[in-house]
Amino acid sequence: MPSSERPGTQGCGPVEGDRTASLPSPPRILIIGAGQRGWAYAKAVCSVTNGIIAAVAEPNDYKRTKFGYSFIWGKEPAAREGAAFHDWRDFVDYETQRRARVLSGSGDAPPGVDAAFVCVQDEMHREVVIALTRLGGLHIMCEKPLATRLQDCVDMYRALQSNTDEKGQQLVFSIGHVLRYSPHNMLLRKLLLKDRVIGDILSVVHTEPVGWWHFTHSYVRGNWRRESTSAPSLLTKSCHDIDVLLWLLCSPPSYQAAKRDPPHLPSTVSSVGSLQYFKRSRKPAAAGSATNCLSCPIVDSCKYSAKGIYIRQEGLGLESGNTDWPVNIVVPDIESYGDRGEAKKALLAELGKDYNKSTPDAEVSRRNWFGRCVYESDNDVCDEQVVTITWNEDNANGPSGEGVSDPAGGRGSKTATFHMVAQTKRVCERYTHIYGVDGEIYADSDTITVQDFKTGQTITHKPDRESGTGHGGGDQGLTRQFVTAVDKVKNEGWSADRAQRELIGCTLEEVIRSHAMVFCAEEARTGKKVVDWAEWWAQEVEDRLSKIPVR
């Protein structure tokens, strides 16, 4: 059985010299969904926090067993009670019964968990999170996006408001907007809002280059290719980019102040975009009628050849020795094959699967087709999109006295433009231009370069990326802050509200606002219009909330 960085440990510890060994009650974490994101967060829990992975809920037997071996029960012959569940519903049923045993005075009930990471498919987030709030007592981190439909987001927002402790305080909640927590973006925000190195911000142009082959993997052949079974690509791929823009331009400079400045809310939202390239009209004539790469006459020359991407691609294909992402998305148990030859046969068998005109759409849509021709797939999400958000001057001073009447307030009019593009060499290595009254900044995934108009100086910052971690250290950063917040509430007497403000640095209102912004942008795009944000928010969010009572 393959091992992780720390094989054979019990829930990441304690072992000799382990960071949890001296703690009487380290945070106990449940991972719901042992896929790529569940693994990323579990590794981060084990490497940068004092928490332990105590349980996993995962329907795939291979994934559940591999995850449990790597993070929970190690070399024990079987999972302990309360450590492994086939389904999140099994966990809820078990935990309800476990709590009843505790209340009855039974001395044999094992400890429960303090928090859950929800890492299931996007369309499942609503039912899982709402079920956890009804169970009660758990801090929750939900992978992004919050949900795939606006109404689901609103329902979850209302449910999370009712997820309170015995004192009536909301428990800690975090969303998987990992870009907020990378060392790079935390420094960028400090330079802009605290140090004010370029003065008032006038405009931002932010680009997410998805990557020419990565887009086909996830958004042409993969889980997120159809709006009807997933959501628009602006939501599934770029909701945390929209969140970062609002974090920089809308949110208060500090979350720790007792009286925080109100958000500088946007004025208008517009968007253009479409599925430009991955469609039949773009199919090379030499490909003929082929619908699967393995039967295509240009399989060896087409850059989108599934054989080229998953088998031959340098560094990422199976022939490079890679059995991790993206190969293990195609064949989840690829590591279990005895040798590379057997693994290649299994991979080719999966890539060779196809459908035709007589295949029911329900069958086509329910699974991924990683060998399908990218010009013959059933994808319909945008591969190119631009979103423009504007802010008017805000004449109202906040509690700190900042506003446009105070030149240091940064509440003047401004514009943000976001560009999501598929056809790029860079893979998710974002870059941003920020223009201010006193200077400008160019930030890529490695550096932040500040040009000062007044002094003529150019200063380049190189934040620590926490090499080897996802999203420039954002995966570790978010996990560190969330588990620390849980620990502070559990062991140090902090209120959940204080932990939310000082450690999570993101309010529940900001979560719903950034997701709502994506849905607003989609309405602007499909309706070919400029949307008034305040009116849209009142009609689409506040009106929906008014119809859902607080439990």
XYZ file of C-alpha atoms in Angstrom:
551
model
C 0.000 0.000 0.000
C 1.499 3.406 -0.907
C 2.399 5.721 1.946
C 2.161 9.454 2.493
C 4.848 11.716 3.935
C 4.284 10.198 7.364
C 3.235 6.561 6.943
C 1.897 4.527 9.788
C 1.048 7.349 12.167
C -2.181 7.497 14.117
C -4.193 10.400 12.759
C -0.935 12.194 11.890
C 0.372 11.449 15.372
C 1.281 11.431 18.095
C 4.684 9.915 17.475
C 7.986 10.629 19.192
C 8.795 14.313 18.815
C 5.460 14.981 17.134
C 3.885 18.443 17.397
C 0.727 16.957 18.974
C 2.392 14.745 21.573
C 2.335 17.325 24.384
C -1.214 18.507 23.732
C -3.966 17.123 25.966
C -6.678 17.607 23.362
C -5.524 18.461 19.834
C -8.228 19.349 17.291
C -9.700 16.202 15.766
C -10.527 16.521 12.080
C -12.938 14.652 9.795
C -12.238 14.696 6.049
C -15.360 14.180 3.921
C -14.173 13.215 0.449
C -10.756 11.586 -0.009
C -10.058 12.988 -3.458
C -7.375 15.449 -4.529
C -8.560 18.293 -2.304
C -9.176 16.042 0.690
C -5.604 14.795 0.413
C -4.236 18.323 0.057
C -5.918 19.485 3.239
C -5.030 16.302 5.140
C -1.366 16.727 4.262
C -1.527 20.342 5.380
C -3.173 19.391 8.690
C -0.338 16.944 9.334
C 2.478 19.277 8.294
C 1.588 22.735 9.612
C -1.004 22.369 12.394
C -1.441 20.709 15.776
C -4.546 18.873 14.541
C -4.944 15.183 13.818
C -6.935 13.468 11.090
C -9.360 11.346 13.107
C -11.839 10.120 10.487
C -12.622 9.945 6.784
C -15.876 9.547 4.850
C -15.375 8.329 1.281
C -17.534 5.994 -0.860
C -14.656 4.647 -2.979
C -13.163 1.673 -1.106
C -9.678 2.093 -2.565
C -9.521 5.818 -1.835
C -10.890 5.386 1.689
C -8.455 2.603 2.568
C -5.448 4.400 1.092
C -6.355 7.623 2.873
C -6.918 5.846 6.194
C -3.613 3.990 5.947
C -1.758 7.193 5.172
C -3.326 9.501 7.741
C -5.363 7.622 10.369
C -4.857 3.965 11.266
C -1.520 3.289 9.603
C -0.370 -0.304 9.999
C -3.241 -1.356 12.212
C -5.129 -4.301 10.637
C -8.406 -2.368 10.458
C -9.896 1.047 11.060
C -10.880 1.811 14.637
C -14.449 2.663 15.601
C -15.465 6.044 14.256
C -12.479 6.355 11.910
C -13.909 5.329 8.514
C -17.273 5.844 6.870
C -18.556 4.833 3.457
C -20.668 7.958 3.229
C -21.096 11.265 5.039
C -24.593 10.135 6.029
C -23.010 7.169 7.813
C -20.918 9.616 9.818
C -23.965 11.698 10.783
C -25.848 8.578 11.914
C -22.846 7.296 13.843
C -22.135 10.640 15.505
C -25.764 11.009 16.574
C -25.592 7.583 18.239
C -22.150 8.278 19.739
C -23.411 11.451 21.393
C -26.379 9.535 22.779
C -23.949 7.045 24.324
C -22.018 9.884 25.926
C -25.195 11.431 27.358
C -26.280 8.078 28.763
C -23.064 7.867 30.737
C -21.590 5.079 28.669
C -17.884 4.942 29.255
C -17.022 3.165 26.017
C -17.832 5.967 23.564
C -14.709 7.090 21.678
C -14.003 10.809 21.270
C -15.765 12.631 18.458
C -14.394 15.165 16.017
C -14.205 18.926 16.372
C -14.278 20.002 12.739
C -14.952 18.775 9.225
C -13.371 19.525 5.870
C -16.056 19.121 3.186
C -14.266 18.024 0.011
C -16.996 16.258 -1.975
C -18.126 17.214 -5.477
C -19.371 20.793 -5.790
C -23.012 19.890 -6.335
C -23.017 17.908 -3.052
C -21.813 20.770 -0.848
C -25.274 22.002 0.046
C -26.669 18.765 1.420
C -23.480 17.909 3.319
C -22.981 21.313 4.930
C -26.637 21.728 5.877
C -26.657 18.221 7.372
C -23.593 19.095 9.463
C -25.224 22.277 10.737
C -28.291 20.264 11.763
C -26.045 17.786 13.554
C -24.436 20.772 15.254
C -21.267 21.203 17.234
C -18.773 21.120 14.371
C -16.606 23.837 12.881
C -16.751 23.532 9.094
C -14.390 24.188 6.198
C -16.065 23.779 2.800
C -14.054 23.495 -0.388
C -14.852 26.122 -3.007
C -17.258 26.872 -4.522
C -19.781 27.023 -1.711
C -22.443 25.603 -4.043
C -23.301 25.486 -7.740
C -26.570 27.453 -7.597
C -27.311 30.804 -5.985
C -30.309 29.465 -4.072
C -28.130 26.709 -2.624
C -25.584 29.302 -1.492
C -28.337 31.293 0.197
C -29.711 28.170 1.881
C -26.233 27.308 3.178
C -25.624 30.845 4.394
C -28.797 30.735 6.456
C -27.978 27.253 7.800
C -24.452 28.320 8.769
C -25.865 31.278 10.679
C -27.662 28.743 12.865
C -24.577 26.567 13.367
C -23.945 27.810 16.894
C -22.344 26.602 20.100
C -24.019 26.281 23.492
C -23.609 30.040 24.009
C -25.394 30.839 20.761
C -22.260 31.964 18.913
C -21.723 30.901 15.325
C -19.094 28.209 15.065
C -16.054 28.790 12.895
C -16.616 28.518 9.145
C -14.115 28.751 6.328
C -14.428 28.455 2.578
C -11.692 27.021 0.345
C -10.660 30.410 -1.029
C -7.024 29.469 -0.571
C -5.690 32.444 -2.542
C -6.375 34.668 0.480
C -3.906 32.658 2.527
C -0.841 32.410 0.297
C 2.204 34.367 1.566
C 2.245 36.166 -1.795
C -1.302 37.516 -1.599
C -1.117 38.290 2.118
C 1.920 40.482 1.449
C 0.207 42.050 -1.571
C -2.792 43.005 0.566
C -0.527 44.462 3.258
C 1.353 46.556 0.700
C -1.896 47.868 -0.761
C -4.126 48.417 2.267
C -1.824 48.870 5.267
C 1.374 50.284 3.783
C -0.513 51.983 0.923
C 2.592 51.867 -1.268
C 0.703 53.097 -4.359
C -1.901 55.218 -2.567
C -5.558 54.927 -3.549
C -6.176 52.059 -5.948
C -7.666 53.180 -9.254
C -7.814 49.965 -11.260
C -6.856 46.297 -11.181
C -6.388 43.911 -14.105
C -6.156 40.299 -12.917
C -5.634 37.254 -15.153
C -6.051 33.565 -14.479
C -4.275 31.534 -17.179
C -5.862 28.108 -16.847
C -3.485 26.313 -19.207
C -4.178 24.857 -22.637
C -4.143 21.184 -21.564
C -5.369 21.697 -17.988
C -8.561 23.282 -19.267
C -9.294 20.225 -21.413
C -8.673 17.888 -18.466
C -11.135 19.579 -16.110
C -13.503 21.631 -18.261
C -13.786 19.739 -21.553
C -13.402 16.108 -20.521
C -13.724 16.286 -16.741
C -16.131 16.959 -13.902
C -16.738 20.630 -14.607
C -17.457 20.585 -18.354
C -21.248 21.055 -18.284
C -23.269 23.735 -16.538
C -26.225 21.375 -16.106
C -24.208 18.896 -14.036
C -21.768 21.376 -12.495
C -21.773 25.161 -12.893
C -20.297 27.930 -15.058
C -16.500 27.805 -15.271
C -16.353 31.272 -13.710
C -17.690 29.668 -10.538
C -15.914 26.309 -10.552
C -12.533 27.650 -11.664
C -12.392 31.308 -10.772
C -14.651 32.036 -7.807
C -11.618 32.530 -5.578
C -10.155 34.996 -8.077
C -13.328 37.056 -7.812
C -13.036 36.662 -4.043
C -9.460 37.993 -4.047
C -10.536 41.065 -5.995
C -13.277 41.780 -3.465
C -10.843 41.060 -0.596
C -8.502 43.719 -1.976
C -11.069 46.290 -3.084
C -14.191 45.745 -0.985
C -13.296 44.218 2.393
C -12.106 46.290 5.383
C -8.320 46.650 5.775
C -8.447 44.905 9.172
C -10.717 42.219 10.618
C -9.424 42.630 14.169
C -10.789 46.083 14.903
C -13.799 46.084 17.218
C -15.494 48.535 14.873
C -14.533 47.610 11.354
C -15.073 49.836 8.347
C -18.083 48.764 6.306
C -17.285 47.144 2.961
C -16.884 49.404 -0.050
C -19.580 47.754 -2.116
C -19.399 47.600 -5.935
C -21.576 49.723 -8.195
C -21.870 47.777 -11.467
C -20.999 44.362 -12.877
C -20.611 43.338 -16.520
C -19.140 40.354 -18.310
C -18.465 38.903 -21.731
C -17.343 35.394 -22.621
C -18.191 32.187 -24.426
C -17.053 28.737 -25.454
C -14.708 29.919 -28.190
C -12.532 26.995 -29.108
C -13.403 23.522 -27.818
C -16.261 22.717 -30.190
C -16.853 20.784 -33.393
C -16.442 23.776 -35.719
C -12.780 23.979 -34.660
C -12.005 20.307 -35.256
C -9.036 19.716 -37.605
C -10.146 18.174 -40.908
C -7.410 15.545 -40.590
C -9.149 14.110 -37.518
C -12.038 12.984 -39.701
C -14.983 11.435 -37.886
C -12.999 10.182 -34.899
C -14.553 10.929 -31.525
C -11.919 9.232 -29.359
C -8.203 9.982 -29.353
C -7.105 6.355 -29.495
C -8.898 5.832 -32.807
C -7.959 9.212 -34.277
C -5.566 9.389 -37.282
C -3.761 12.401 -35.741
C -3.386 10.933 -32.244
C 0.396 11.351 -32.367
C 0.402 14.943 -33.632
C -2.593 16.572 -31.922
C -1.501 18.499 -28.833
C -4.787 17.588 -27.122
C -4.251 13.856 -27.634
C -5.256 12.075 -24.459
C -2.431 9.649 -25.091
C 0.016 12.530 -25.233
C -1.319 14.242 -22.120
C -1.824 11.298 -19.764
C 0.909 8.942 -20.960
C 3.687 10.868 -22.708
C 3.525 14.389 -21.235
C 6.843 15.316 -19.659
C 6.640 15.377 -15.888
C 2.910 14.640 -15.723
C 2.352 11.594 -17.936
C 2.561 7.999 -16.759
C 5.753 7.355 -18.759
C 7.431 10.065 -16.665
C 6.725 7.963 -13.594
C 3.805 10.097 -12.456
C 0.895 8.277 -10.835
C -0.449 11.407 -9.132
C -2.633 14.145 -10.661
C -3.814 14.154 -13.428
C -3.207 10.440 -14.091
C -4.916 9.263 -10.903
C -8.011 11.251 -11.817
C -8.387 9.026 -14.876
C -7.598 5.800 -12.986
C -7.953 6.408 -9.216
C -6.190 3.163 -8.215
C -3.323 3.564 -10.714
C -0.783 3.032 -7.915
C -2.167 -0.399 -7.122
C -0.939 -1.965 -10.382
C 2.123 -4.134 -10.047
C 4.234 -2.532 -12.754
C 4.115 0.348 -15.203
C 3.096 -1.939 -18.055
C -0.038 -3.050 -16.237
C -0.758 0.522 -15.193
C -0.446 1.668 -18.819
C -2.891 -1.014 -19.970
C -5.418 0.138 -17.370
C -4.932 3.778 -18.364
C -5.332 3.029 -22.078
C -8.451 0.967 -21.362
C -10.012 3.918 -19.566
C -8.962 6.402 -22.252
C -10.467 4.140 -24.913
C -13.984 4.377 -23.494
C -16.341 6.409 -25.663
C -19.980 7.052 -26.478
C -21.995 7.604 -29.643
C -25.234 9.262 -30.736
C -27.329 6.412 -29.350
C -25.856 6.686 -25.846
C -28.416 8.239 -23.464
C -27.428 11.714 -22.340
C -27.873 10.682 -18.709
C -25.117 8.103 -19.185
C -22.850 10.567 -20.977
C -23.216 13.240 -18.340
C -22.797 11.067 -15.272
C -19.102 10.297 -15.817
C -15.894 11.685 -17.295
C -14.531 10.782 -20.735
C -10.818 11.539 -20.635
C -10.131 9.958 -24.034
C -12.837 11.913 -25.826
C -11.879 14.255 -28.669
C -11.887 17.799 -27.257
C -13.777 18.979 -30.348
C -16.474 16.306 -29.953
C -17.171 16.517 -26.240
C -20.407 17.546 -24.530
C -18.790 20.550 -22.806
C -20.550 23.908 -22.797
C -18.748 26.094 -20.214
C -16.836 29.221 -21.214
C -13.177 28.846 -22.118
C -12.734 32.621 -22.216
C -14.406 35.216 -19.993
C -13.873 38.782 -18.846
C -15.611 40.333 -15.821
C -15.593 44.063 -15.072
C -16.570 45.411 -11.657
C -16.807 49.130 -10.870
C -16.991 51.085 -7.622
C -18.354 54.587 -7.139
C -16.896 57.020 -4.632
C -18.048 56.258 -1.108
C -18.716 59.471 0.784
C -19.717 57.788 4.040
C -16.947 57.584 6.624
C -16.641 54.269 8.414
C -16.088 53.705 12.146
C -12.356 54.388 11.729
C -13.081 57.741 10.158
C -11.794 56.660 6.789
C -13.570 57.665 3.593
C -13.085 59.771 0.505
C -13.049 62.887 2.654
C -9.861 61.431 4.143
C -7.212 60.984 1.414
C -5.904 57.920 3.272
C -9.256 56.216 3.106
C -8.987 54.486 -0.252
C -12.748 54.719 -0.851
C -12.641 56.470 -4.192
C -14.012 55.154 -7.480
C -12.126 52.227 -9.009
C -12.409 49.404 -11.523
C -11.421 45.743 -11.523
C -11.129 43.596 -14.638
C -10.778 39.836 -14.416
C -9.763 37.643 -17.353
C -10.071 33.852 -17.330
C -8.388 32.316 -20.385
C -7.816 28.680 -21.351
C -5.201 28.937 -24.089
C -2.050 29.654 -22.098
C 1.298 28.017 -21.418
C 1.056 29.021 -17.768
C -1.104 26.707 -15.683
C -2.962 28.671 -13.003
C 0.022 30.973 -12.451
C -1.968 34.140 -12.011
C -0.691 37.657 -12.633
C -2.060 41.063 -11.726
C -1.503 44.717 -12.625
C -2.640 47.254 -10.008
C -2.655 50.968 -10.728
C -2.764 53.594 -7.988
C -2.456 57.341 -7.657
C 1.148 57.111 -6.393
C 2.463 54.066 -8.220
C 1.748 50.733 -9.814
C 2.281 47.076 -8.966
C 2.869 44.020 -11.103
C 2.402 40.762 -9.243
C 2.916 37.291 -10.669
C 3.027 33.988 -8.850
C 6.593 34.601 -7.624
C 7.194 38.325 -7.215
C 5.521 41.629 -6.413
C 7.116 44.623 -8.135
C 6.269 48.099 -6.857
C 7.025 51.212 -8.894
C 6.822 54.468 -6.916
C 5.883 57.528 -8.970
C 7.135 59.980 -6.317
C 10.608 58.534 -5.738
C 11.149 56.741 -9.043
C 12.188 53.644 -7.123
C 11.320 50.092 -8.134
C 11.217 47.491 -5.372
C 10.676 43.793 -5.999
C 9.406 41.521 -3.227
C 9.813 37.735 -3.397
C 7.470 36.157 -0.862
C 8.069 32.604 0.344
C 5.887 30.285 -1.742
C 6.138 27.386 0.737
C 7.484 25.203 -2.057
C 5.785 21.902 -2.660
C 2.382 23.113 -1.523
C -0.680 24.015 -3.544
C -1.706 27.509 -4.611
C 1.595 29.098 -3.594
C 1.200 28.012 0.013
C -2.476 28.898 0.139
C -3.542 25.320 0.898
C -1.269 25.232 3.928
C -2.144 28.794 4.916
C -5.890 28.215 4.947
C -5.522 24.900 6.784
C -3.202 26.439 9.361
C -5.587 29.286 10.101
C -8.690 27.087 10.256
C -7.221 24.406 12.522
C -5.610 27.064 14.716
C -9.014 28.736 15.046
C -10.566 25.411 16.080
C -7.758 24.876 18.600
C -8.139 28.345 20.108
C -11.861 27.799 20.638
C -11.428 24.268 21.973
C -8.390 24.672 24.200
C -7.768 28.352 24.916
C -11.208 29.757 25.592
C -11.483 31.971 22.541
C -14.929 32.835 21.298
C -15.713 31.514 17.823
C -16.359 35.101 16.726
C -12.853 36.162 17.746
C -11.311 33.162 15.989
C -13.352 33.915 12.869
C -12.192 37.533 12.761
C -8.576 37.224 13.827
C -7.591 33.890 12.307
C -9.961 33.094 9.448
C -10.088 36.742 8.339
C -13.215 36.182 6.299
C -16.809 36.676 7.343
C -19.788 34.598 6.315
C -21.146 37.713 4.587
C -18.004 37.911 2.440
C -18.419 34.282 1.440
C -21.953 34.822 0.168
C -21.004 38.146 -1.443
C -18.142 36.764 -3.527
C -20.236 33.833 -4.741
C -23.168 36.126 -5.489
C -20.811 38.287 -7.536
C -20.093 35.302 -9.796
C -23.797 34.633 -10.358
C -24.361 38.340 -11.001
C -21.554 38.348 -13.580
C -23.098 35.330 -15.283
C -26.447 37.110 -15.493
C -24.670 40.111 -17.013
C -22.881 37.879 -19.540
C -25.876 35.863 -20.671
C -28.131 38.935 -20.704
C -25.541 41.132 -22.441
C -26.068 43.911 -19.946
C -24.496 45.990 -17.205
C -25.996 45.057 -13.829
C -26.544 47.465 -10.944
C -25.016 45.567 -8.019
C -27.114 47.075 -5.220
C -30.386 46.401 -7.046
C -29.332 42.884 -8.012
C -28.230 42.057 -4.449
C -31.518 43.274 -3.020
C -33.598 41.273 -5.502
C -31.543 38.092 -5.774
C -29.985 37.685 -2.323
C -31.811 39.718 0.292
C -35.214 38.717 -1.081
C -34.252 35.040 -1.014
C -32.908 35.359 2.523
C -36.110 37.007 3.714
C -38.007 33.857 2.741
C -35.807 31.532 4.819
C -36.349 31.766 8.586
C -33.339 31.579 10.874
C -33.455 28.338 12.852
